[in-house]
Each structure stands twice: as structure tokens, then as C-alpha cells.
Amino acid sequence: MKKILLTSFAFTGITLLVWLFGATSCFRNTYNVLYERIDSRLYRYEEDTYHNLIREDTGLAAYATVPREHLLLSGHLFMHLFLTQAHTGWNNLGTRAWAYKPGPAVYHHQERIKEVRIITLHDYNQSYPAGSDMAPICSFYAPDNSGQWVDRAGLYEKINTIQEQRMELLNFIDARLMESPQNAANEQQFVIQVYTDKGEMLSDTTLPVFIQ
Amino acid sequence: MKKICLCLVLLCTGAGMAHAQRNIFASKARQKMQYRFAAELAVQQQINGVDLVADEGTGPSVLRLPAQNNIGLSLNLLGQRDRRYFRFGLGLLGQASGFSVSDPQSGRVLYRADYTNYYMTLKLALGYTVKYWNKGSRLDLELGYNPYIHLNKETGVVLVTEPYVVNGQQYEGLKAYVDYDYGKTNADIDYPPLTILNFSPVYQSPVLFGRSALRLGLDVSYKLGAGAKFGTTNAAEVAVFKGDGDRSIIAEQRYIDRHFTLGIVLGLTF
């Protein structure tokens, strides 16, 4: 009886020890991230009291009419994620105890976004004829979901933070226009372009809409 | 042949050793342990095709792993009693490792990596002399377990780009992604131990001068412990993209090095 009790205590102690090691260790998957493509769409959106964007599930249909205040130009970034290492904690038990406490994934951005342009395909107003970059009159929704609207410089700052901290992915570049078109009867269409530090450009064209 | 097989089985089990000791040499008096040093040089040929063990990708094959050579040097202590002997040694091993990535559509080589791994090995082995000849030459069979440490390592990511032109503007388009590991690059992973398991039939010549004799053997080696974990040994993951601005993956492949080698060992006892 004594032996049985001692044996069971020993097992309990070992299990506790393994659990403690597991709880203090961290299992992390590390991914290398490359952008695959950008998908540009226009959405009708609202903003709630917490500054969260509430967009319609599907983008605007071609030649839909939308008030400028509710028009969201959205570039959805698709990515390739390559699992490169499964990080463990400071000891072996960490790899076995990962199920107890999986750590957040780490994303190594293998290329950086260095520039974002929103090109209009039609004359927007006198200052922005067809072919010009509309980004100076755009306000960008902070990609860190902080609920802030920032200018292009602020957007770059947020993007750099995301890429350096390696804890998040950059999924969307959302923008709204701060000026109205000169003629609401003219259709408007945009190209969202993203330039990477590797010298490549990802771009996609939205459907045409009428902006009031 | 039957005798060799029997000896191998006996070698591999403790019971077998005891059995051999009791029955085969029961009539002979037990000898004292005799010690010899042996300096050895090994040249190994990697067997192509065995390296590509984790072809988890899609699409056509884009990784090429040329079969190259390994060179090993070791200094060993051999202790022999009766027909059994043990080996304890330290060795250095250089393993030529490299691979290339090609475009599955055009066949062009997009990336070529050359690297040489250097290992320090602890050589532990048990051997059995299966045959003595009149002039003192003999044939040994040996099974070795050689834990090793990496003396060099390297890890990195290479993005291969190719220029393309859209509306007169030139861009650098992504063509291939290469993530490579040479040696043990993840310090967090320290099990299972990386080892080389080897089997060697060795012919030892009669004494040529002093106490020295030549040893000439074959060597069959296989790397153990290089599991499907990144960072344990040589590995690479590659993806080839369509190109010209289209980043769709047309081929993806991965390898983890579990070198299987055949080699020749030349040694001198002293």
C-alpha cells in the first residue's frame, strides 16, 4: 500500500512538474510572409461609436451610386505564409506542452510596403485629373485596428510598426475620399497600387461607381 | 554468409554477446583487453534521391540535390578482447551540401546553393572479428553510433526576382522563394540527438611494421534524428512563382537532409 501511494505521489509530482514547465514555456510558429496579390473593392460602410468599420459583406456593384461619406476604397492583401520554424520554449518540455499554452504566431515580413497609391482613371476634379494619385486627399483607416483615421504618412508609420513587431499581418488598406468629385454624374474608377521594397508593384482596379 | 549473418545478430544484442562468449569461445581462455589506436580517413559518396524525403509540395519537381562527397578523419582507440572489440574515437566530417532550384516551365536554374557542413563526431562502435587468416589479417564487422555536433551553420531566405515590363515601366517580379537551413539552426530543439549510424565490414592486413597494420573497409552510413522539424539539420523549402508580376505559386517543395552514404575507409593502426 505504501509503495502504491509513493508511486502515485511520484507520478503526480512529475505530472505537475511537466505542467509547470509547459505553462512557462511557449510554442510559437514562425512564418515568412510574402504578398501574393491585392484585391481592390469599393464598399458602402458605416462607423460605429467605437470607430469600428462596418462594411457591407459584398462590394458595390458596377455603376452603383454611393455618397462619398460612405464610400470605402479597400485593398485586400492576400499573402503566402511559409511555416519556417516551430519555436519552443527554453526547454524540451515546451515542445510537448505546446497544447497547454500555444504562443502567438510570429510573422517575418520578407518584403516591406514602401508606397501606396490610389490612381483615378477618370477626371475626379480640377486638382485630380485622370491618372493622378488621390492619396493626398485620402484618409486611411489605421491597419492596426486602433480606430484612427490617418493620412498617408501615418499609414506608412502604422504599416512599419506592424512589419517590425511581427505579431500581425497587414490584411487591408482602407481609405476614404475627403473631397467630392466635381461632377457626380461622371463615373469614377480607381486603381489601388502597392509598391514593395523589392521593386514590385501589386495593383488592382475597382469597379466603376457614381459618387454623390 | 551464414556465419556472417549469425555474427551480426549476435553483435546486435547483449544476449547474443553473452551467448557468443559462452558457447563459441568457451574452450578458449579469456584474453586480456588489448588496445590499439587507429587513424582513419573515410571518403563517402552520397546516394542521390534519398535526400528528397519530404516532398510535400505541389506541382512539378523543382529541387535538385546533386550527390556529392563527404570526407572524414578520425582518431580512434580500439580495445579488443577475444573477437569482440569496441571503438571510441573523435572525428571530423566534411559534408558537401548544396541544391539548386529550377523553373519548372523553362528548366532554367533560378538559384544554386553551395555549402559544406563540418561536423565533429564522437565515434562509438562495437565490432566483431568474423575471420582470421594465417598471416594475421582479419575481417571485422562493425556497427557504429556516432553522435555529432555542427561546427558551422547558416540560415536565410533568398527571394529570386526577375525583371518584367508593364506599360513601359520596369519592375522586379518575384520568381522564387528559398528558405534554407544548414546545420542545426534552431537552438531550442535539442532532441533527439543527431547521429550517424554506420555499418562497416573492415579488412585488416597483417602487421606491416612495428604494431601497425592497414585497415580497409566499406562504410554504409545513415543520418538519424533529422526529423521533420525545421532547424535540426540541412533543410530547404522553395516555392516558384509564375512570374511577370503574377505571384501564384506553380511549384512548392521541401527537403530535409537524411544523408544515406556509401564510403571507403582507409586506416592505420599503431
Short mmCIF file of C-alpha atoms in Angstrom, two decimals:
data_model
loop_
_atom_site.label_atom_id
_atom_site.label_comp_id
_atom_site.label_asym_id
_atom_site.label_seq_id
_atom_site.Cartn_x
_atom_site.Cartn_y
_atom_site.Cartn_z
CA MET A 1 0.00 0.00 0.00
CA LYS A 2 2.86 2.29 0.92
CA LYS A 3 4.54 1.56 -2.40
CA ILE A 4 1.36 2.28 -4.33
CA LEU A 5 0.91 5.58 -2.53
CA LEU A 6 4.52 6.60 -3.07
CA THR A 7 4.33 5.66 -6.74
CA SER A 8 1.15 7.65 -7.26
CA PHE A 9 2.70 10.67 -5.48
CA ALA A 10 5.75 10.41 -7.71
CA PHE A 11 3.59 10.41 -10.83
CA THR A 12 1.57 13.33 -9.56
CA GLY A 13 4.78 15.25 -8.88
CA ILE A 14 6.17 14.52 -12.34
CA THR A 15 2.91 15.50 -13.99
CA LEU A 16 2.85 18.73 -12.02
CA LEU A 17 6.45 19.43 -12.96
CA VAL A 18 5.73 18.82 -16.66
CA TRP A 19 2.68 21.03 -16.45
CA LEU A 20 4.67 23.82 -14.78
CA PHE A 21 7.38 23.60 -17.42
CA GLY A 22 4.71 23.59 -20.09
CA ALA A 23 2.90 26.56 -18.60
CA THR A 24 6.06 28.61 -18.52
CA SER A 25 7.16 27.65 -21.98
CA CYS A 26 5.83 28.92 -25.24
CA PHE A 27 5.23 27.22 -28.56
CA ARG A 28 5.31 29.55 -31.49
CA ASN A 29 5.02 29.04 -35.16
CA THR A 30 7.10 31.37 -37.26
CA TYR A 31 6.01 32.28 -40.75
CA ASN A 32 7.74 34.05 -43.58
CA VAL A 33 5.27 36.36 -45.26
CA LEU A 34 5.15 37.36 -48.91
CA TYR A 35 2.34 39.32 -50.51
CA GLU A 36 0.52 37.44 -53.25
CA ARG A 37 -1.88 39.98 -54.71
CA ILE A 38 -4.19 42.84 -53.90
CA ASP A 39 -7.91 42.74 -54.48
CA SER A 40 -9.41 46.24 -54.79
CA ARG A 41 -13.08 46.81 -53.99
CA LEU A 42 -15.41 49.65 -53.13
CA TYR A 43 -17.71 49.24 -50.15
CA ARG A 44 -20.54 51.16 -48.56
CA TYR A 45 -19.56 51.50 -44.90
CA GLU A 46 -20.69 52.92 -41.57
CA GLU A 47 -18.65 53.65 -38.49
CA ASP A 48 -19.95 52.69 -35.06
CA THR A 49 -19.41 54.65 -31.86
CA TYR A 50 -16.17 52.78 -31.22
CA HIS A 51 -14.86 53.77 -34.65
CA ASN A 52 -15.12 50.22 -35.95
CA LEU A 53 -15.73 49.94 -39.64
CA ILE A 54 -18.96 48.18 -40.55
CA ARG A 55 -18.83 47.39 -44.22
CA GLU A 56 -21.32 45.56 -46.35
CA ASP A 57 -20.38 41.96 -46.97
CA THR A 58 -20.09 42.36 -50.69
CA GLY A 59 -18.54 45.24 -52.54
CA LEU A 60 -20.53 47.75 -54.53
CA ALA A 61 -21.87 46.57 -57.85
CA ALA A 62 -20.69 48.23 -61.05
CA TYR A 63 -22.22 51.67 -61.58
CA ALA A 64 -23.81 51.75 -58.13
CA THR A 65 -24.37 55.16 -56.61
CA VAL A 66 -22.90 55.89 -53.19
CA PRO A 67 -22.48 59.03 -51.04
CA ARG A 68 -18.82 59.97 -50.69
CA GLU A 69 -19.06 59.91 -46.89
CA HIS A 70 -19.96 56.21 -47.03
CA LEU A 71 -17.57 55.11 -49.74
CA LEU A 72 -14.67 52.92 -48.64
CA LEU A 73 -11.85 52.14 -51.04
CA SER A 74 -10.46 48.84 -49.86
CA GLY A 75 -7.41 46.91 -50.93
CA HIS A 76 -7.46 43.36 -49.58
CA LEU A 77 -3.94 41.98 -49.41
CA PHE A 78 -3.56 38.25 -49.92
CA MET A 79 -0.42 36.58 -48.63
CA HIS A 80 1.72 33.49 -48.90
CA LEU A 81 2.61 32.20 -45.44
CA PHE A 82 5.55 29.81 -45.27
CA LEU A 83 5.98 27.99 -41.98
CA THR A 84 9.68 28.28 -41.28
CA GLN A 85 10.22 27.27 -37.67
CA ALA A 86 8.30 25.89 -34.77
CA HIS A 87 9.73 27.76 -31.82
CA THR A 88 9.74 26.14 -28.45
CA GLY A 89 10.39 27.47 -25.02
CA TRP A 90 13.52 27.25 -23.00
CA ASN A 91 13.49 23.51 -22.56
CA ASN A 92 12.40 20.33 -24.24
CA LEU A 93 9.23 20.01 -22.31
CA GLY A 94 8.00 23.09 -24.04
CA THR A 95 7.58 21.23 -27.29
CA ARG A 96 5.45 18.63 -25.62
CA ALA A 97 3.41 21.08 -23.64
CA TRP A 98 2.52 23.31 -26.54
CA ALA A 99 -1.10 22.29 -26.35
CA TYR A 100 -1.39 23.91 -22.94
CA LYS A 101 -0.08 27.26 -23.94
CA PRO A 102 0.43 27.96 -27.60
CA GLY A 103 2.07 31.31 -28.13
CA PRO A 104 1.04 33.80 -30.80
CA ALA A 105 2.46 33.28 -34.25
CA VAL A 106 5.42 35.35 -35.43
CA TYR A 107 5.36 36.83 -38.91
CA HIS A 108 8.59 37.74 -40.67
CA HIS A 109 7.65 40.13 -43.46
CA GLN A 110 10.12 39.32 -46.19
CA GLU A 111 9.20 42.45 -48.11
CA ARG A 112 8.06 45.83 -46.93
CA ILE A 113 5.38 48.04 -48.37
CA LYS A 114 7.02 51.34 -49.12
CA GLU A 115 4.32 53.19 -51.03
CA VAL A 116 0.55 53.15 -51.56
CA ARG A 117 -1.11 54.96 -54.44
CA ILE A 118 -4.76 55.34 -55.37
CA ILE A 119 -4.94 56.29 -59.02
CA THR A 120 -8.13 57.67 -60.51
CA LEU A 121 -8.95 56.51 -64.03
CA HIS A 122 -11.34 59.42 -64.72
CA ASP A 123 -11.19 63.14 -64.04
CA TYR A 124 -12.15 63.50 -60.37
CA ASN A 125 -11.95 67.25 -60.01
CA GLN A 126 -9.75 70.03 -61.27
CA SER A 127 -6.90 69.15 -58.93
CA TYR A 128 -7.04 65.44 -59.69
CA PRO A 129 -7.42 64.67 -63.37
CA ALA A 130 -7.39 61.12 -64.73
CA GLY A 131 -4.17 59.31 -63.92
CA SER A 132 -3.36 61.29 -60.80
CA ASP A 133 -2.67 59.86 -57.35
CA MET A 134 -5.58 60.53 -55.00
CA ALA A 135 -3.73 59.51 -51.84
CA PRO A 136 -3.15 63.13 -50.69
CA ILE A 137 -6.91 63.63 -50.34
CA CYS A 138 -7.50 60.21 -48.80
CA SER A 139 -7.79 59.36 -45.16
CA PHE A 140 -6.63 55.84 -44.29
CA TYR A 141 -8.11 53.60 -41.65
CA ALA A 142 -5.25 52.54 -39.37
CA PRO A 143 -4.44 48.90 -40.19
CA ASP A 144 -3.71 48.16 -36.53
CA ASN A 145 -7.47 48.46 -35.85
CA SER A 146 -6.94 51.30 -33.43
CA GLY A 147 -9.96 53.05 -34.90
CA GLN A 148 -7.90 56.02 -36.11
CA TRP A 149 -8.04 57.68 -39.49
CA VAL A 150 -4.59 58.81 -40.59
CA ASP A 151 -3.01 60.46 -43.59
CA ARG A 152 -0.59 58.65 -45.91
CA ALA A 153 2.44 59.36 -43.71
CA GLY A 154 0.54 57.99 -40.74
CA LEU A 155 -0.41 54.92 -42.73
CA TYR A 156 3.25 54.21 -43.52
CA GLU A 157 4.10 54.58 -39.87
CA LYS A 158 1.41 52.05 -38.90
CA ILE A 159 2.49 49.65 -41.64
CA ASN A 160 6.11 49.85 -40.50
CA THR A 161 5.10 49.16 -36.92
CA ILE A 162 3.14 46.07 -37.97
CA GLN A 163 6.01 44.82 -40.08
CA GLU A 164 8.61 45.41 -37.40
CA GLN A 165 6.64 43.99 -34.49
CA ARG A 166 5.98 40.80 -36.47
CA MET A 167 2.89 39.99 -34.45
CA GLU A 168 0.23 40.85 -37.03
CA LEU A 169 -0.49 40.62 -40.70
CA LEU A 170 -1.38 43.57 -42.88
CA ASN A 171 -4.64 42.41 -44.42
CA PHE A 172 -6.36 45.58 -45.58
CA ILE A 173 -5.58 49.05 -46.80
CA ASP A 174 -8.80 51.02 -46.41
CA ALA A 175 -9.25 54.60 -47.45
CA ARG A 176 -11.98 57.23 -47.76
CA LEU A 177 -12.04 60.28 -50.00
CA MET A 178 -12.00 63.64 -48.25
CA GLU A 179 -13.14 65.65 -51.31
CA SER A 180 -16.17 65.19 -53.53
CA PRO A 181 -15.95 64.73 -57.28
CA GLN A 182 -16.57 67.78 -59.41
CA ASN A 183 -19.40 66.13 -61.33
CA ALA A 184 -21.49 63.49 -59.62
CA ALA A 185 -22.83 62.36 -62.97
CA ASN A 186 -19.40 61.13 -64.06
CA GLU A 187 -18.44 57.55 -63.24
CA GLN A 188 -15.38 57.09 -61.06
CA GLN A 189 -12.97 54.18 -61.01
CA PHE A 190 -9.73 53.67 -59.09
CA VAL A 191 -6.60 51.56 -59.12
CA ILE A 192 -5.06 50.73 -55.76
CA GLN A 193 -1.33 50.23 -56.14
CA VAL A 194 1.09 48.92 -53.55
CA TYR A 195 4.85 49.19 -54.12
CA THR A 196 7.19 46.88 -52.25
CA ASP A 197 10.81 47.43 -51.33
CA LYS A 198 11.73 44.58 -53.69
CA GLY A 199 10.76 46.74 -56.64
CA GLU A 200 7.45 45.17 -57.45
CA MET A 201 4.00 46.70 -57.74
CA LEU A 202 0.78 44.96 -56.81
CA SER A 203 -2.32 46.58 -58.23
CA ASP A 204 -5.99 46.00 -58.90
CA THR A 205 -8.76 48.10 -60.41
CA THR A 206 -12.11 48.69 -58.73
CA LEU A 207 -15.45 48.56 -60.45
CA PRO A 208 -16.80 51.92 -61.68
CA VAL A 209 -19.29 53.74 -59.43
CA PHE A 210 -21.05 57.08 -59.20
CA ILE A 211 -20.07 59.17 -56.20
CA GLN A 212 -22.53 61.74 -54.85
CA MET B 1 27.49 -15.99 -45.35
CA LYS B 2 25.51 -17.85 -42.75
CA LYS B 3 28.31 -17.24 -40.29
CA ILE B 4 28.36 -13.51 -41.04
CA CYS B 5 24.60 -13.23 -40.53
CA LEU B 6 24.83 -15.09 -37.27
CA CYS B 7 27.61 -12.85 -36.08
CA LEU B 8 25.59 -9.76 -36.95
CA VAL B 9 22.64 -10.95 -34.96
CA LEU B 10 24.88 -11.78 -32.05
CA LEU B 11 26.50 -8.37 -32.28
CA CYS B 12 23.25 -6.54 -32.04
CA THR B 13 22.05 -8.00 -28.77
CA GLY B 14 23.59 -8.19 -25.38
CA ALA B 15 22.19 -11.67 -25.01
CA GLY B 16 23.85 -12.55 -28.24
CA MET B 17 27.16 -11.30 -26.97
CA ALA B 18 26.81 -13.35 -23.82
CA HIS B 19 25.76 -16.35 -25.86
CA ALA B 20 28.74 -15.95 -28.15
CA GLN B 21 31.05 -15.65 -25.22
CA ARG B 22 29.70 -18.75 -23.52
CA ASN B 23 29.36 -21.08 -26.47
CA ILE B 24 31.62 -20.13 -29.29
CA PHE B 25 34.76 -19.44 -27.30
CA ALA B 26 34.03 -21.46 -24.24
CA SER B 27 37.00 -23.62 -24.93
CA LYS B 28 39.46 -20.72 -25.20
CA ALA B 29 40.96 -18.91 -22.28
CA ARG B 30 39.84 -15.31 -21.90
CA GLN B 31 42.32 -12.85 -23.30
CA LYS B 32 43.26 -9.53 -21.77
CA MET B 33 41.90 -6.41 -23.37
CA GLN B 34 44.36 -5.21 -25.99
CA TYR B 35 44.38 -1.59 -27.06
CA ARG B 36 45.35 -0.05 -30.38
CA PHE B 37 45.00 3.37 -31.86
CA ALA B 38 43.77 3.79 -35.38
CA ALA B 39 43.84 6.84 -37.59
CA GLU B 40 41.25 6.65 -40.34
CA LEU B 41 40.27 8.51 -43.45
CA ALA B 42 36.83 8.00 -44.95
CA VAL B 43 35.53 9.09 -48.32
CA GLN B 44 31.80 8.77 -48.73
CA GLN B 45 29.54 9.09 -51.72
CA GLN B 46 26.09 10.50 -51.02
CA ILE B 47 23.33 8.46 -52.56
CA ASN B 48 21.18 10.70 -54.66
CA GLY B 49 17.43 10.65 -54.27
CA VAL B 50 17.41 9.75 -50.61
CA ASP B 51 17.81 13.38 -49.64
CA LEU B 52 14.48 14.48 -51.00
CA VAL B 53 12.49 12.90 -48.24
CA ALA B 54 9.82 15.46 -47.63
CA ASP B 55 8.33 16.28 -50.97
CA GLU B 56 5.25 17.91 -49.54
CA GLY B 57 4.79 20.43 -52.23
CA THR B 58 2.57 20.62 -55.22
CA GLY B 59 3.39 20.74 -58.88
CA PRO B 60 6.46 19.56 -60.71
CA SER B 61 9.79 18.91 -59.02
CA VAL B 62 11.96 22.00 -58.81
CA LEU B 63 14.61 20.99 -56.25
CA ARG B 64 17.75 19.24 -57.40
CA LEU B 65 20.14 17.71 -54.89
CA PRO B 66 23.34 16.61 -56.59
CA ALA B 67 25.03 13.61 -54.95
CA GLN B 68 28.34 14.85 -53.62
CA ASN B 69 31.14 13.54 -51.41
CA ASN B 70 31.89 13.55 -47.71
CA ILE B 71 35.36 13.34 -46.23
CA GLY B 72 36.00 12.22 -42.69
CA LEU B 73 39.08 11.97 -40.48
CA SER B 74 39.15 10.26 -37.14
CA LEU B 75 41.43 9.14 -34.36
CA ASN B 76 40.22 6.07 -32.53
CA LEU B 77 41.01 3.86 -29.62
CA LEU B 78 40.26 0.20 -30.32
CA GLY B 79 40.00 -2.17 -27.42
CA GLN B 80 39.83 -5.85 -28.23
CA ARG B 81 39.19 -8.92 -26.17
CA ASP B 82 38.75 -12.27 -27.88
CA ARG B 83 36.96 -11.50 -31.09
CA ARG B 84 35.00 -8.57 -29.78
CA TYR B 85 36.19 -5.03 -29.82
CA PHE B 86 34.94 -1.55 -29.12
CA ARG B 87 35.80 1.74 -30.70
CA PHE B 88 35.97 5.14 -29.07
CA GLY B 89 37.08 8.00 -31.23
CA LEU B 90 36.81 11.58 -32.27
CA GLY B 91 36.30 12.57 -35.85
CA LEU B 92 35.85 15.46 -38.20
CA LEU B 93 33.46 15.16 -41.11
CA GLY B 94 33.03 17.48 -44.05
CA GLN B 95 29.80 17.08 -45.97
CA ALA B 96 29.34 18.83 -49.28
CA SER B 97 25.75 20.01 -49.34
CA GLY B 98 24.05 22.01 -51.98
CA PHE B 99 20.93 22.25 -54.03
CA SER B 100 19.50 24.10 -56.95
CA VAL B 101 16.07 25.44 -57.75
CA SER B 102 14.85 25.49 -61.31
CA ASP B 103 11.91 26.95 -63.16
CA PRO B 104 9.60 24.02 -63.99
CA GLN B 105 8.40 25.76 -67.13
CA SER B 106 11.68 26.69 -68.76
CA GLY B 107 14.08 24.43 -66.86
CA ARG B 108 16.34 27.38 -66.09
CA VAL B 109 18.24 27.29 -62.82
CA LEU B 110 16.90 30.12 -60.66
CA TYR B 111 19.07 29.59 -57.60
CA ARG B 112 22.04 27.46 -56.69
CA ALA B 113 23.34 26.95 -53.16
CA ASP B 114 26.72 25.52 -52.28
CA TYR B 115 27.68 24.78 -48.75
CA THR B 116 29.91 22.40 -46.79
CA ASN B 117 28.84 21.18 -43.38
CA TYR B 118 31.55 20.44 -40.87
CA TYR B 119 30.78 18.13 -38.01
CA MET B 120 32.67 16.84 -35.03
CA THR B 121 31.68 13.27 -34.35
CA LEU B 122 32.04 11.05 -31.37
CA LYS B 123 32.68 7.59 -32.73
CA LEU B 124 31.25 4.78 -30.67
CA ALA B 125 31.17 1.30 -32.13
CA LEU B 126 31.09 -2.35 -31.36
CA GLY B 127 32.86 -4.79 -33.62
CA TYR B 128 33.35 -8.48 -34.08
CA THR B 129 36.14 -10.25 -35.90
CA VAL B 130 34.46 -12.84 -38.03
CA LYS B 131 37.51 -14.26 -39.75
CA TYR B 132 41.24 -14.63 -39.09
CA TRP B 133 43.67 -15.63 -41.74
CA ASN B 134 47.01 -17.35 -41.24
CA LYS B 135 49.28 -14.34 -41.58
CA GLY B 136 47.34 -12.31 -39.07
CA SER B 137 44.99 -10.49 -41.39
CA ARG B 138 41.35 -10.47 -40.42
CA LEU B 139 37.84 -9.37 -41.28
CA ASP B 140 35.85 -7.23 -38.82
CA LEU B 141 32.22 -6.28 -38.82
CA GLU B 142 31.37 -3.10 -37.00
CA LEU B 143 28.22 -1.27 -36.01
CA GLY B 144 28.71 2.35 -35.04
CA TYR B 145 26.64 5.03 -33.35
CA ASN B 146 28.17 8.45 -33.87
CA PRO B 147 26.60 11.49 -32.22
CA TYR B 148 27.77 14.68 -33.84
CA ILE B 149 27.75 18.40 -33.38
CA HIS B 150 27.63 21.01 -36.10
CA LEU B 151 30.71 23.16 -36.32
CA ASN B 152 29.08 25.59 -38.74
CA LYS B 153 25.55 26.60 -39.54
CA GLU B 154 23.69 29.07 -41.66
CA THR B 155 20.09 30.02 -42.25
CA GLY B 156 18.48 32.53 -44.55
CA VAL B 157 15.79 33.45 -47.01
CA VAL B 158 16.51 34.31 -50.63
CA LEU B 159 14.00 35.99 -52.89
CA VAL B 160 14.83 35.49 -56.54
CA THR B 161 13.47 38.26 -58.74
CA GLU B 162 13.27 38.75 -62.48
CA PRO B 163 12.57 42.00 -64.31
CA TYR B 164 9.37 42.47 -66.27
CA VAL B 165 7.85 45.45 -68.04
CA VAL B 166 4.31 46.85 -67.77
CA ASN B 167 3.34 49.91 -69.82
CA GLY B 168 6.99 50.73 -70.38
CA GLN B 169 7.76 50.66 -66.67
CA GLN B 170 10.20 48.01 -65.42
CA TYR B 171 9.52 46.12 -62.21
CA GLU B 172 11.32 43.34 -60.35
CA GLY B 173 8.95 40.42 -60.21
CA LEU B 174 9.19 37.72 -57.58
CA LYS B 175 10.15 34.41 -59.16
CA ALA B 176 11.26 32.13 -56.33
CA TYR B 177 11.29 31.94 -52.57
CA VAL B 178 14.09 29.91 -50.98
CA ASP B 179 14.24 29.32 -47.23
CA TYR B 180 17.30 27.28 -46.30
CA ASP B 181 18.90 25.87 -43.17
CA TYR B 182 22.38 24.43 -42.99
CA GLY B 183 23.26 22.67 -39.78
CA LYS B 184 21.33 22.91 -36.57
CA THR B 185 19.94 26.41 -36.69
CA ASN B 186 17.26 26.18 -34.05
CA ALA B 187 18.96 26.05 -30.66
CA ASP B 188 15.65 25.36 -28.95
CA ILE B 189 15.43 21.90 -30.44
CA ASP B 190 17.91 19.70 -28.66
CA TYR B 191 16.39 16.31 -29.10
CA PRO B 192 16.57 13.71 -30.50
CA PRO B 193 20.37 13.73 -30.74
CA LEU B 194 21.63 13.85 -34.28
CA THR B 195 23.68 10.81 -35.01
CA ILE B 196 25.17 8.84 -37.83
CA LEU B 197 24.50 5.14 -37.71
CA ASN B 198 27.06 3.18 -39.67
CA PHE B 199 27.87 -0.39 -40.58
CA SER B 200 31.36 -1.32 -41.78
CA PRO B 201 32.95 -4.54 -42.86
CA VAL B 202 36.70 -3.90 -42.46
CA TYR B 203 39.67 -5.91 -43.68
CA GLN B 204 42.81 -5.54 -41.55
CA SER B 205 46.12 -6.51 -43.09
CA PRO B 206 48.90 -8.44 -41.35
CA VAL B 207 51.26 -6.28 -39.29
CA LEU B 208 53.32 -4.28 -41.74
CA PHE B 209 55.81 -2.58 -39.45
CA GLY B 210 56.05 -2.30 -35.68
CA ARG B 211 52.47 -2.78 -34.46
CA SER B 212 50.93 -1.10 -37.47
CA ALA B 213 48.52 -2.65 -39.87
CA LEU B 214 46.36 -1.25 -42.62
CA ARG B 215 42.60 -1.27 -42.33
CA LEU B 216 40.45 -1.06 -45.42
CA GLY B 217 36.71 -1.09 -45.16
CA LEU B 218 33.37 -0.26 -46.64
CA ASP B 219 31.07 2.11 -44.83
CA VAL B 220 27.31 2.40 -45.00
CA SER B 221 26.01 5.42 -43.06
CA TYR B 222 22.64 6.90 -42.40
CA LYS B 223 21.83 10.06 -40.51
CA LEU B 224 19.40 9.59 -37.64
CA GLY B 225 17.43 12.14 -35.70
CA ALA B 226 16.91 14.57 -38.56
CA GLY B 227 13.17 14.53 -38.09
CA ALA B 228 10.69 16.60 -39.99
CA LYS B 229 11.49 19.57 -37.79
CA PHE B 230 12.98 22.72 -39.14
CA GLY B 231 16.28 23.70 -37.70
CA THR B 232 17.59 20.24 -36.84
CA THR B 233 19.76 19.75 -39.90
CA ASN B 234 20.04 20.78 -43.55
CA ALA B 235 16.67 21.66 -44.97
CA ALA B 236 15.09 23.93 -47.53
CA GLU B 237 11.66 24.99 -48.60
CA VAL B 238 11.25 26.52 -52.01
CA ALA B 239 8.36 27.99 -53.93
CA VAL B 240 8.45 29.04 -57.56
CA PHE B 241 6.04 31.72 -58.74
CA LYS B 242 4.52 32.25 -62.14
CA GLY B 243 6.48 35.45 -62.61
CA ASP B 244 5.95 38.60 -64.65
CA GLY B 245 4.01 40.13 -61.79
CA ASP B 246 1.89 37.05 -61.10
CA ARG B 247 2.76 35.67 -57.68
CA SER B 248 0.72 32.49 -57.93
CA ILE B 249 2.78 29.51 -56.81
CA ILE B 250 3.38 27.00 -59.59
CA ALA B 251 5.59 24.63 -57.59
CA GLU B 252 6.46 24.21 -53.94
CA GLN B 253 8.87 21.70 -52.50
CA ARG B 254 10.77 20.93 -49.33
CA TYR B 255 13.65 18.68 -48.41
CA ILE B 256 15.17 17.58 -45.14
CA ASP B 257 18.60 16.07 -45.25
CA ARG B 258 18.86 12.48 -44.09
CA HIS B 259 22.02 11.60 -45.93
CA PHE B 260 22.50 7.98 -46.80
CA THR B 261 26.08 7.37 -47.86
CA LEU B 262 28.34 4.62 -49.12
CA GLY B 263 32.01 5.02 -48.47
CA ILE B 264 35.50 3.61 -48.23
CA VAL B 265 37.54 3.75 -45.03
CA LEU B 266 41.32 3.62 -45.02
CA GLY B 267 43.06 3.32 -41.68
CA LEU B 268 46.35 2.63 -39.99
CA THR B 269 46.68 1.11 -36.55
CA PHE B 270 49.51 1.98 -34.22
#
